[in-house]
GROMACS .gro file of C-alpha atoms in nm:
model
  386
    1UNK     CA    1  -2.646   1.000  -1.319
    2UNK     CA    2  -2.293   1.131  -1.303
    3UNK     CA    3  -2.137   1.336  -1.038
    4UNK     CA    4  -1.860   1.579  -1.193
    5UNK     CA    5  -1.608   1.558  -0.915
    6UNK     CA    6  -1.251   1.761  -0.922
    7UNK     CA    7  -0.942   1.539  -0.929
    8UNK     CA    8  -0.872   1.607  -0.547
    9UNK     CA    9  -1.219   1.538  -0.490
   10UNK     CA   10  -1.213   1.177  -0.701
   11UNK     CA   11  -0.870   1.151  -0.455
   12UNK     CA   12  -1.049   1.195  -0.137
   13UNK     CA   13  -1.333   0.925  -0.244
   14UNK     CA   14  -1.112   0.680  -0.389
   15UNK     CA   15  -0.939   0.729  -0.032
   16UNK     CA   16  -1.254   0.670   0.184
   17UNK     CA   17  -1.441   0.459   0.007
   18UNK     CA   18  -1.057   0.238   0.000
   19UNK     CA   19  -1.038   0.286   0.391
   20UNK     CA   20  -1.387   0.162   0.466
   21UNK     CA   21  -1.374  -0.074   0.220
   22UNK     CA   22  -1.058  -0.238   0.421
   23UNK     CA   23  -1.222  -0.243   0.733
   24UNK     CA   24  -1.575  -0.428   0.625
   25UNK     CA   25  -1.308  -0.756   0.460
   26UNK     CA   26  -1.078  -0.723   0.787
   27UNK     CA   27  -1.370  -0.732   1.007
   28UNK     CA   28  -1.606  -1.017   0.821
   29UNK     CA   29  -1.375  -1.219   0.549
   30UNK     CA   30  -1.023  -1.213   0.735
   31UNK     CA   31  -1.148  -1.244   1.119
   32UNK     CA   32  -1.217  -1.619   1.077
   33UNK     CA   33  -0.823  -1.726   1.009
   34UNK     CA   34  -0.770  -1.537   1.383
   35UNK     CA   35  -1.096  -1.573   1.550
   36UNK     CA   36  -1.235  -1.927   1.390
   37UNK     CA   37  -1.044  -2.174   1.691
   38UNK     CA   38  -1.133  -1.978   1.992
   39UNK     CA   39  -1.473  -1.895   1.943
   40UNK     CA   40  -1.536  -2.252   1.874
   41UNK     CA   41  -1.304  -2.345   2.202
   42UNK     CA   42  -1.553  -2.121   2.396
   43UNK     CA   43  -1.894  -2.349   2.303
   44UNK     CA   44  -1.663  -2.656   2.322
   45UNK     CA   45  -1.705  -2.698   1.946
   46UNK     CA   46  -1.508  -2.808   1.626
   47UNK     CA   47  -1.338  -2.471   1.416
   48UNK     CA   48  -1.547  -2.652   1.142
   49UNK     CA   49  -1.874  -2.552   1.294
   50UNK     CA   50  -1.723  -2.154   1.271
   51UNK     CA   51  -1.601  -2.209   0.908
   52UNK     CA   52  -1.894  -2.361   0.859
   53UNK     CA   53  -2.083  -2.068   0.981
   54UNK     CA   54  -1.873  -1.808   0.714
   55UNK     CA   55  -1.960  -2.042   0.450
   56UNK     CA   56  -2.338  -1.958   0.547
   57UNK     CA   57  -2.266  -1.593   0.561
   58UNK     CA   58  -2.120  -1.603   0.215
   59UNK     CA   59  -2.446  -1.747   0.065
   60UNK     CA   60  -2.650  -1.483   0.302
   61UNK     CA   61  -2.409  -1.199   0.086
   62UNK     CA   62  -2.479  -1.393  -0.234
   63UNK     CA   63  -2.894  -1.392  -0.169
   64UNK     CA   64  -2.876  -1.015  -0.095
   65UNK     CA   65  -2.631  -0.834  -0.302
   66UNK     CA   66  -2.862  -0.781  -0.641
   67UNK     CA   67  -3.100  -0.638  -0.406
   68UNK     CA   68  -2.801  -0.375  -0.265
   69UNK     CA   69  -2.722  -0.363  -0.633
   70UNK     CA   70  -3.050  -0.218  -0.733
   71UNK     CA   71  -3.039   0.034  -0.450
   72UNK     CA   72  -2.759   0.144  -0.507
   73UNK     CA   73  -2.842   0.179  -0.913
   74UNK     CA   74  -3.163   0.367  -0.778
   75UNK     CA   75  -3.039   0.587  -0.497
   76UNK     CA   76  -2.635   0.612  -0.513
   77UNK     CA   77  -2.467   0.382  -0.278
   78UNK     CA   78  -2.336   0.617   0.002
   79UNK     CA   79  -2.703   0.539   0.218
   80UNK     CA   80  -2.657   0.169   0.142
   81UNK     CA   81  -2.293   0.180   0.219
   82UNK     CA   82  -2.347   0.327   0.582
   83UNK     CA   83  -2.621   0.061   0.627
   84UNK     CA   84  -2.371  -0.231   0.592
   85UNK     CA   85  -2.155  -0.033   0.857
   86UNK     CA   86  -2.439  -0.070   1.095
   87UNK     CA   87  -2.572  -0.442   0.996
   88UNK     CA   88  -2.166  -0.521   1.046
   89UNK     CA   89  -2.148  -0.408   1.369
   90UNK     CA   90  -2.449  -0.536   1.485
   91UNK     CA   91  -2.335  -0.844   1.347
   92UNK     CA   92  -1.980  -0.868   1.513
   93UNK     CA   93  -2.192  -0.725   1.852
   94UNK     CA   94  -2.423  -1.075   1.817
   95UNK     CA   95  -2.106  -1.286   1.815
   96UNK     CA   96  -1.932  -1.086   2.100
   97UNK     CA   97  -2.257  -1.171   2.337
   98UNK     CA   98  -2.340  -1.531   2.161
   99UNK     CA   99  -2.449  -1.702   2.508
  100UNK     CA  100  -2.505  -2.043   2.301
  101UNK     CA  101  -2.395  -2.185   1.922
  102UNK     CA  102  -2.733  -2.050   1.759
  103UNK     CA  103  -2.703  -1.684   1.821
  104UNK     CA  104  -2.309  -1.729   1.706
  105UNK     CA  105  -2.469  -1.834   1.376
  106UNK     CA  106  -2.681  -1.566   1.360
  107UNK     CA  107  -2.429  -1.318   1.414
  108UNK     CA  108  -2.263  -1.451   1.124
  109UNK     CA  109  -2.596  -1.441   0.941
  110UNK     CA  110  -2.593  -1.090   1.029
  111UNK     CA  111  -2.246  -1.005   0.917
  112UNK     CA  112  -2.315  -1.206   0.606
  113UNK     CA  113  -2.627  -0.945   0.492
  114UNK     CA  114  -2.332  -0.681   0.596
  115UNK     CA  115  -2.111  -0.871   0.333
  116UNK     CA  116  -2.362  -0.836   0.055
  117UNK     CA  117  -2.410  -0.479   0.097
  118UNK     CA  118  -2.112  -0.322   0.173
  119UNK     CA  119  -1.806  -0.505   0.039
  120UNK     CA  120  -1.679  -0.476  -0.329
  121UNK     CA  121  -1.976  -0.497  -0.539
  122UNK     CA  122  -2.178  -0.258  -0.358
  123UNK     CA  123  -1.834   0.005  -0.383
  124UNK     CA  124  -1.771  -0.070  -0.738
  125UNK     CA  125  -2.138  -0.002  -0.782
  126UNK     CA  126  -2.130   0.334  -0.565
  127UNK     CA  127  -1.774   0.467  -0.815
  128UNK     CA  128  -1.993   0.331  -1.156
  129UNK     CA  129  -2.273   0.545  -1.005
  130UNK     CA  130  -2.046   0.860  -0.932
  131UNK     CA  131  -1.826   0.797  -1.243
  132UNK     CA  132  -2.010   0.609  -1.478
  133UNK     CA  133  -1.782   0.423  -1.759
  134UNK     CA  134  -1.488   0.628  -1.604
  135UNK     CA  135  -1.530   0.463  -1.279
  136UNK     CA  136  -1.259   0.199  -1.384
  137UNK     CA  137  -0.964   0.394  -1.257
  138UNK     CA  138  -1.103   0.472  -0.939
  139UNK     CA  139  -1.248   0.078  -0.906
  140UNK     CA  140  -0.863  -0.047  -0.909
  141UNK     CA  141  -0.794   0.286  -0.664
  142UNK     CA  142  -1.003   0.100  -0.408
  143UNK     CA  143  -0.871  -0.229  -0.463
  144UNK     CA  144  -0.530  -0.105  -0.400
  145UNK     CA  145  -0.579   0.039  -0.095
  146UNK     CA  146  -0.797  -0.276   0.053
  147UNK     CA  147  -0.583  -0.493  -0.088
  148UNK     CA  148  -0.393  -0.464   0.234
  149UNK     CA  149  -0.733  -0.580   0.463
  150UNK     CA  150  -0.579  -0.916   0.548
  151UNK     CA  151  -0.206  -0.775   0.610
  152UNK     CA  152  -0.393  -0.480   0.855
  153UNK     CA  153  -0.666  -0.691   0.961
  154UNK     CA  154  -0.442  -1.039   1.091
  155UNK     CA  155  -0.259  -0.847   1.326
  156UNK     CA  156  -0.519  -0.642   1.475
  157UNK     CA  157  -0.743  -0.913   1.492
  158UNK     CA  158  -0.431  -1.094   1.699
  159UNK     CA  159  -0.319  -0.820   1.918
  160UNK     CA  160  -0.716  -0.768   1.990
  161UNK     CA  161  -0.731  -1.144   2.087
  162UNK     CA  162  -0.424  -1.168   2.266
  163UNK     CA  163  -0.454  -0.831   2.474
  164UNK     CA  164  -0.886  -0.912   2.557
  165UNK     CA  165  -1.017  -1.228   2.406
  166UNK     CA  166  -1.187  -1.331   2.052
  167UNK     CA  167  -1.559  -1.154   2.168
  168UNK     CA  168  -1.329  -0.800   2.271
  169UNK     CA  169  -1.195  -0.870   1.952
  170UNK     CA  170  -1.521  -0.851   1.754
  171UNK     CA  171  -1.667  -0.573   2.001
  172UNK     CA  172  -1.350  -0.384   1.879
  173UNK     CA  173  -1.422  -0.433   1.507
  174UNK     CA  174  -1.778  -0.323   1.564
  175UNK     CA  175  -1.688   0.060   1.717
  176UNK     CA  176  -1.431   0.058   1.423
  177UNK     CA  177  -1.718   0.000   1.188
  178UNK     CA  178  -1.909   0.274   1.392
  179UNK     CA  179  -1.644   0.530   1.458
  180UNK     CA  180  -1.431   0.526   1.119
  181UNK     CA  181  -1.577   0.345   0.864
  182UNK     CA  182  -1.973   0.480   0.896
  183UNK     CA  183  -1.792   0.862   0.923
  184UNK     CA  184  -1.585   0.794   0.580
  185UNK     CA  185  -1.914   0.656   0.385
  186UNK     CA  186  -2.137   0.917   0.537
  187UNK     CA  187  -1.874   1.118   0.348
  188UNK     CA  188  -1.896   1.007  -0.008
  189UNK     CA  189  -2.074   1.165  -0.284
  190UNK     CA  190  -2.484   1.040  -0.294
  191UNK     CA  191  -2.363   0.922  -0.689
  192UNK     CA  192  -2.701   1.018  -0.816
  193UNK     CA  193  -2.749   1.362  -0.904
  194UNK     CA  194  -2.923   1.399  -1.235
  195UNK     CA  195  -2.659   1.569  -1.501
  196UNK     CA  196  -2.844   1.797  -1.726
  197UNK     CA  197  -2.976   1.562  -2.005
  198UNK     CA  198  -2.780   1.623  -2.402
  199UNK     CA  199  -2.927   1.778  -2.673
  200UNK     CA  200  -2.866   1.458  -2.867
  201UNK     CA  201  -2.902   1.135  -2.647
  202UNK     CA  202  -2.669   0.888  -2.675
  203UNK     CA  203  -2.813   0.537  -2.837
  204UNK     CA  204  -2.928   0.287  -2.642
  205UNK     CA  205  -2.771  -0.065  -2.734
  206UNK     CA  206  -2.935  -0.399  -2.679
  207UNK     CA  207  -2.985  -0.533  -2.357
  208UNK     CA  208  -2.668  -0.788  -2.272
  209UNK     CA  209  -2.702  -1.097  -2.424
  210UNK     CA  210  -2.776  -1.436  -2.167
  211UNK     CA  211  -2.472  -1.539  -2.330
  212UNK     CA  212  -2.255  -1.339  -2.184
  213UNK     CA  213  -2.436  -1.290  -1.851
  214UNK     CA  214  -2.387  -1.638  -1.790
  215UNK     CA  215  -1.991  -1.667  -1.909
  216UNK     CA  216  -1.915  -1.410  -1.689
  217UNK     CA  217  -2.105  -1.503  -1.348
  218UNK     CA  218  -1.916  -1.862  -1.430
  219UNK     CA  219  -1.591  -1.692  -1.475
  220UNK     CA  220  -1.618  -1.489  -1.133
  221UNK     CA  221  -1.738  -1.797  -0.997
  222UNK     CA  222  -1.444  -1.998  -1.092
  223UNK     CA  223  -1.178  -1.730  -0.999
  224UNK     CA  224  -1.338  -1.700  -0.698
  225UNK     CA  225  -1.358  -2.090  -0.619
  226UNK     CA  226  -0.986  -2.109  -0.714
  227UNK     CA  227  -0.887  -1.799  -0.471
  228UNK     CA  228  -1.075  -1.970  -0.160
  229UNK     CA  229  -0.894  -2.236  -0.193
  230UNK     CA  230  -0.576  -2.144  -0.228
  231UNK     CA  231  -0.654  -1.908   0.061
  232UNK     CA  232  -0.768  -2.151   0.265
  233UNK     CA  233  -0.506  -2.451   0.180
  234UNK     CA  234  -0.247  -2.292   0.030
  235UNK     CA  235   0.031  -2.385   0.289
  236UNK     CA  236  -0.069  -2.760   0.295
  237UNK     CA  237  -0.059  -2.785  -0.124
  238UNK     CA  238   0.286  -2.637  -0.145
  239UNK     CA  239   0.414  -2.894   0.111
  240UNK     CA  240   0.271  -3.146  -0.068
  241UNK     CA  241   0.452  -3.068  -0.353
  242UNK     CA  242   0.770  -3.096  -0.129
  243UNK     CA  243   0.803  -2.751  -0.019
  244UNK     CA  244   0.929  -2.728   0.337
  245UNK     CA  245   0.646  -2.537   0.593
  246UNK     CA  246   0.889  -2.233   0.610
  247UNK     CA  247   0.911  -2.198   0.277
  248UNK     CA  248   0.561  -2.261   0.217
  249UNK     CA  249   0.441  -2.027   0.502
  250UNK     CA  250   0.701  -1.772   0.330
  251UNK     CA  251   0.576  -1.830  -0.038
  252UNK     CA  252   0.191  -1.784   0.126
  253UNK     CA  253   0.298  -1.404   0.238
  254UNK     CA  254   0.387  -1.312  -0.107
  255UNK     CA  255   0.068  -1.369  -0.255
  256UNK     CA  256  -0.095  -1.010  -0.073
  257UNK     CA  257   0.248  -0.810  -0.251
  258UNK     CA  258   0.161  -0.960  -0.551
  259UNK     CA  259  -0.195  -0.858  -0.558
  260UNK     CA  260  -0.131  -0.524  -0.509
  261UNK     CA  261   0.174  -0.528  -0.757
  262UNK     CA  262  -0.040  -0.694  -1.016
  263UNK     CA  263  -0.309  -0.369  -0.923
  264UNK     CA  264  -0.019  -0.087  -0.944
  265UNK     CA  265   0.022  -0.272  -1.326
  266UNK     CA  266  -0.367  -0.250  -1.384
  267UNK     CA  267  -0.391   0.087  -1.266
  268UNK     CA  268  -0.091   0.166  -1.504
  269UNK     CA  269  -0.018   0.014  -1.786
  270UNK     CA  270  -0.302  -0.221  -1.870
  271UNK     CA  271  -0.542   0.098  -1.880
  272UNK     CA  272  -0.437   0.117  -2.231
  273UNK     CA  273  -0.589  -0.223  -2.322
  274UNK     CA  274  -0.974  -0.349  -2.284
  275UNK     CA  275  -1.023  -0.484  -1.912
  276UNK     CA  276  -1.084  -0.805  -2.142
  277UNK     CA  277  -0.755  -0.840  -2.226
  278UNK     CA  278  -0.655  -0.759  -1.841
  279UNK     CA  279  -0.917  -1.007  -1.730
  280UNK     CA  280  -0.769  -1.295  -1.952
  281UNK     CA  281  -0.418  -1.279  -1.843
  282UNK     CA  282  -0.497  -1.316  -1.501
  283UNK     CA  283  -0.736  -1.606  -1.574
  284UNK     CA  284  -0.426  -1.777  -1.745
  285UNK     CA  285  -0.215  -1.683  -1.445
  286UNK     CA  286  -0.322  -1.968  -1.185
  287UNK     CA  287  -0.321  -2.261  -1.509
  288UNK     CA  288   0.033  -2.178  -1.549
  289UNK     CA  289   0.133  -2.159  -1.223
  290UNK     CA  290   0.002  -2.522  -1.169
  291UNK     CA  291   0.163  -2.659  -1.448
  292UNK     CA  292   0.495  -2.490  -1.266
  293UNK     CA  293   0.448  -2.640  -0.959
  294UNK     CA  294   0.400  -2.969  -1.076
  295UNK     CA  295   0.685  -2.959  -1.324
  296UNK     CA  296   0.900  -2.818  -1.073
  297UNK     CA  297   0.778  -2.955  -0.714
  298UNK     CA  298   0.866  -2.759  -0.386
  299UNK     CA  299   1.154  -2.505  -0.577
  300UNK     CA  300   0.845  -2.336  -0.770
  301UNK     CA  301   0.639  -2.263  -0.467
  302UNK     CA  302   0.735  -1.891  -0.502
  303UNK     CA  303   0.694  -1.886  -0.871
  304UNK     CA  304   0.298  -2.044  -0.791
  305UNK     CA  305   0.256  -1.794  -0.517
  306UNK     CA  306   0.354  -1.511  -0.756
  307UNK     CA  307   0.154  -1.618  -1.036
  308UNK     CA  308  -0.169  -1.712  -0.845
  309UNK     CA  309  -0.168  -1.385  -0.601
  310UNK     CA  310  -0.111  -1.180  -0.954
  311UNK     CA  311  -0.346  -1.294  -1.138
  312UNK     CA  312  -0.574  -1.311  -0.814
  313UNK     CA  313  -0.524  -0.952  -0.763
  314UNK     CA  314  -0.626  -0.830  -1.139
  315UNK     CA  315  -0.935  -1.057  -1.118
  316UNK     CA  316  -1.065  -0.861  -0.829
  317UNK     CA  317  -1.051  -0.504  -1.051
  318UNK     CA  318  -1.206  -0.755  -1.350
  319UNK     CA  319  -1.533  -0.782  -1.123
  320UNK     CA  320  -1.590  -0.482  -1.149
  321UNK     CA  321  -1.414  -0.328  -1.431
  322UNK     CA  322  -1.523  -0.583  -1.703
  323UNK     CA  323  -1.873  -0.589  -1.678
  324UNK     CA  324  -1.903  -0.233  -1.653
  325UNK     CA  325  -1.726  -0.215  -2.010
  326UNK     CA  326  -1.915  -0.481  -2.118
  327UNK     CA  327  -2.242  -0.380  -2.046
  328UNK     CA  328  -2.251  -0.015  -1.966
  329UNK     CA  329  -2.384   0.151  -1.653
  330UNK     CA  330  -2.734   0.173  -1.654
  331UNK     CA  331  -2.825  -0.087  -1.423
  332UNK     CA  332  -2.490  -0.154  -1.308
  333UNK     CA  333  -2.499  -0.246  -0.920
  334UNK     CA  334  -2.823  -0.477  -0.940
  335UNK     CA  335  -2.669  -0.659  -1.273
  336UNK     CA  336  -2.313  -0.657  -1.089
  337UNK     CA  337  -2.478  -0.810  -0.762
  338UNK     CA  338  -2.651  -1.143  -1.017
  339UNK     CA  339  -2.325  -1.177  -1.170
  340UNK     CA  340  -2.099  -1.227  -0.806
  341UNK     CA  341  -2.378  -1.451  -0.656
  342UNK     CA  342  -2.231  -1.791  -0.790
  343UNK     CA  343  -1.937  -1.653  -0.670
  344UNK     CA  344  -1.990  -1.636  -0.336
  345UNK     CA  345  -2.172  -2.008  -0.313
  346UNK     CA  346  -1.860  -2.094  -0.521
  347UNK     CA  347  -1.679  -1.919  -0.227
  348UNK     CA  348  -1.846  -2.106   0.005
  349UNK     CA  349  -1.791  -2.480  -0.111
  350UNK     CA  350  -1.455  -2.395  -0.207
  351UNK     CA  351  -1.226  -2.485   0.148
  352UNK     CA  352  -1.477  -2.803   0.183
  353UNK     CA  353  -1.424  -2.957  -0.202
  354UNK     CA  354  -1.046  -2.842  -0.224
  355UNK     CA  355  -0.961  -2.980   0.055
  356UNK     CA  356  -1.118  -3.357  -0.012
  357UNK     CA  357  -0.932  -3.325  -0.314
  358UNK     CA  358  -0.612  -3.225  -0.178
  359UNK     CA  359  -0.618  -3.556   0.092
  360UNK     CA  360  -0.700  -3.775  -0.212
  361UNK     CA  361  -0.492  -3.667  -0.458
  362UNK     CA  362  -0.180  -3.487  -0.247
  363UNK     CA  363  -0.035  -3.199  -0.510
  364UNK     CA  364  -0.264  -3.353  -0.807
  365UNK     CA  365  -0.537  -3.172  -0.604
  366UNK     CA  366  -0.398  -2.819  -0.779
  367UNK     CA  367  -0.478  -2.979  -1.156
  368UNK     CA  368  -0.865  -2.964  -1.010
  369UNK     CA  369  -0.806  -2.562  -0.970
  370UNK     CA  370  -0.629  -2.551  -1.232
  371UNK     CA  371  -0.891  -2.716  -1.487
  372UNK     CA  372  -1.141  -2.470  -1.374
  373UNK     CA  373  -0.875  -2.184  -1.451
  374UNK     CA  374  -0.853  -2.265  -1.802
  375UNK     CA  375  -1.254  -2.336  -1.819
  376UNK     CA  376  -1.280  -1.967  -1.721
  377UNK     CA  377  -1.006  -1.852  -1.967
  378UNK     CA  378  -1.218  -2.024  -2.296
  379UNK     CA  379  -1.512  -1.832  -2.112
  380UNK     CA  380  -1.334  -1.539  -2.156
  381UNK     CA  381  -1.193  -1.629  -2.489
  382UNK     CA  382  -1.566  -1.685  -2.623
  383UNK     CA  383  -1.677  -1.301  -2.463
  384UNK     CA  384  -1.641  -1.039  -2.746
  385UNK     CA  385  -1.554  -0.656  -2.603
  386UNK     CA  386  -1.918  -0.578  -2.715
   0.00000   0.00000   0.00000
């Protein structure tokens, strides 16, 4: 089930699978922050009923990404891959023409099936089906590269909005989807051309324990929860701790650098160690950066942002990395899809409950996130690498 591919070859995929890859979260998960207050303004409606809208398309990904998974175990993922191009783009097309509120939120619904098969899961699923249990290095390769989908997709989203209006904005989205994403899937290897079969088979292990299926979907879930929030309220909790907006708006735009620094350390030196190990520092990383910013009020907010956008950026590679370790790839990319769907509802509720909290409580809001941190570390703690 694994494609030998030459090193410049493994380059070129990591490369186009990396560029679509930022182009399907610019164009669904960023485009809200930019587009979320004038599409509302258009139907005369509250941002919340947009946000509220993502949140749906986040449990639409969640319902169909085992189902991608499974495809993708079955067929390779390049066919599913250039499906989500087209579901995206007829997506972001149903927004542009939404003549009333309803169609709007079925052009989300839309983008939200586009979501479940195309985004992270469905290319970590594609590399494990190309690479098999050497797919790791090439899963953080693609991380790296979208890691920059926000700091890409934020301005062009704005200059799009600015130069035509929020529908141009999505029509322009959809021909990217159509004209340089679709071309750079259509590209990739199929990922399931039968290798000629050993003399001696290699044994077959036990199926995963429930065990461990269910610590991990509760650990994505709870990274996940924690990185929605702070995405969505991560400005207004730093002030409340007594950092000043500039330096909480400045402390915010560190978080993306540190992703992609924490990445450049996964891709490097933590390949030496068991993407457990990888996977429980960066589940310690937001606990301790709570316990900072409450100890040390507005002066840590870089230290937090650091910290949480670190560890935030190795627990991205972890979704894919760990239970591909764990588990093995046989049945990778449906088991993968089960084990990220709590983690998009998580998603989901995340702005709504986090943000209750954070009026209630004011900075005490960040021990919430923080408890949930260290819930997922003793999950991890209690996984063994086998």
């Amino acid at each position: 089930m694994i494609a030998r591919l030459s090193a410049s070859k493994r380059g070129l995929t990591i490369a186009a699978l990396g560029t679509s890859q930022t182009v399907g979260w610019a164009s669904s998960y960023y485009i809200p922050a930019v587009l979320a207050v004038p599409m509302a303004d258009s139907f005369g409606l509250s941002s919340v009923w947009v946000f509220g809208a993502f949140s749906m398309a986040l449990v639409v990904s969640a319902i169909v990404g085992p189902w991608a998974g499974a495809r993708i175990d079955g067929f390779g993922g390049r066919g599913v891959l250039m499906l989500s191009n087209i579901v995206f783009a007829l997506g972001l097309c149903l927004l542009a023409a939404a003549p009333v509120p309803a169609v709007l939120y079925l052009g989300w619904a839309v983008v939200g099936f586009g979501m479940g098969i195309g985004l992270y899961e469905a290319g970590f699923a594609t590399l494990a089906g190309i690479y098999g249990k050497d797919a790791r290095g090439p899963i953080t390769g693609i991380t790296l590269i979208a890691g920059f989908a926000s700091t890409l997709g934020w301005p062009l989203s704005g200059i799009m909005l600015a130069t035509w209006g929020w529908r141009e904005a999505c029509l322009g989205w959809a021909l990217i989807h159509l004209l340089v994403a679709l071309p750079l899937n259509a590209w990739l290897p199929r990922g399931n051309e039968a290798l000629p079969k050993p003399a001696t088979p290699e044994p077959v292990g036990p199926p995963p324990s429930r065990r461990a299926l269910w610590l991990l979907a509760f650990v994505f879930a709870a990274a996940w929860f924690n990185a929605t929030a702070m995405a969505a309220h991560l400005p207004g909790l730093l002030q409340a701790a007594g950092a000043s907006t500039a330096v909480a708006i400045a402390a915010g735009a560190l978080i993306g650098p540190a992703q992609v620094a924490a990445r450049v350390l996964e891709f490097g030196l933590l390949q030496r160690f068991h993407p457990l190990v990888s996977t429980r520092l960066a589940a310690a990383a937001h606990p301790v950066a709570a316990v900072a910013l409450i100890g040390f009020g507005g002066p840590a907010a870089y230290v937090f942002a650091l910290l949480h956008g670190a560890g935030n950026g190795i627990m991205t590679i972890a979704k894919g990395t760990l239970p591909l370790s764990l588990f093995g790839p046989a049945g990778y990319g449906q088991r993968l899809g089960w084990l990220n769907a709590p983690a998009r509802i998580s998603q989901a509720a995340a702005p709504l409950i986090f943000g209750a909290a954070l009026t209630g409580w004011g900075v005490n809001a960040v021990w919430l996130t923080a408890g949930i941190g260290m819930a997922a570390l003793l999950a991890l703690l209690i996984l063994k690498r086998s």
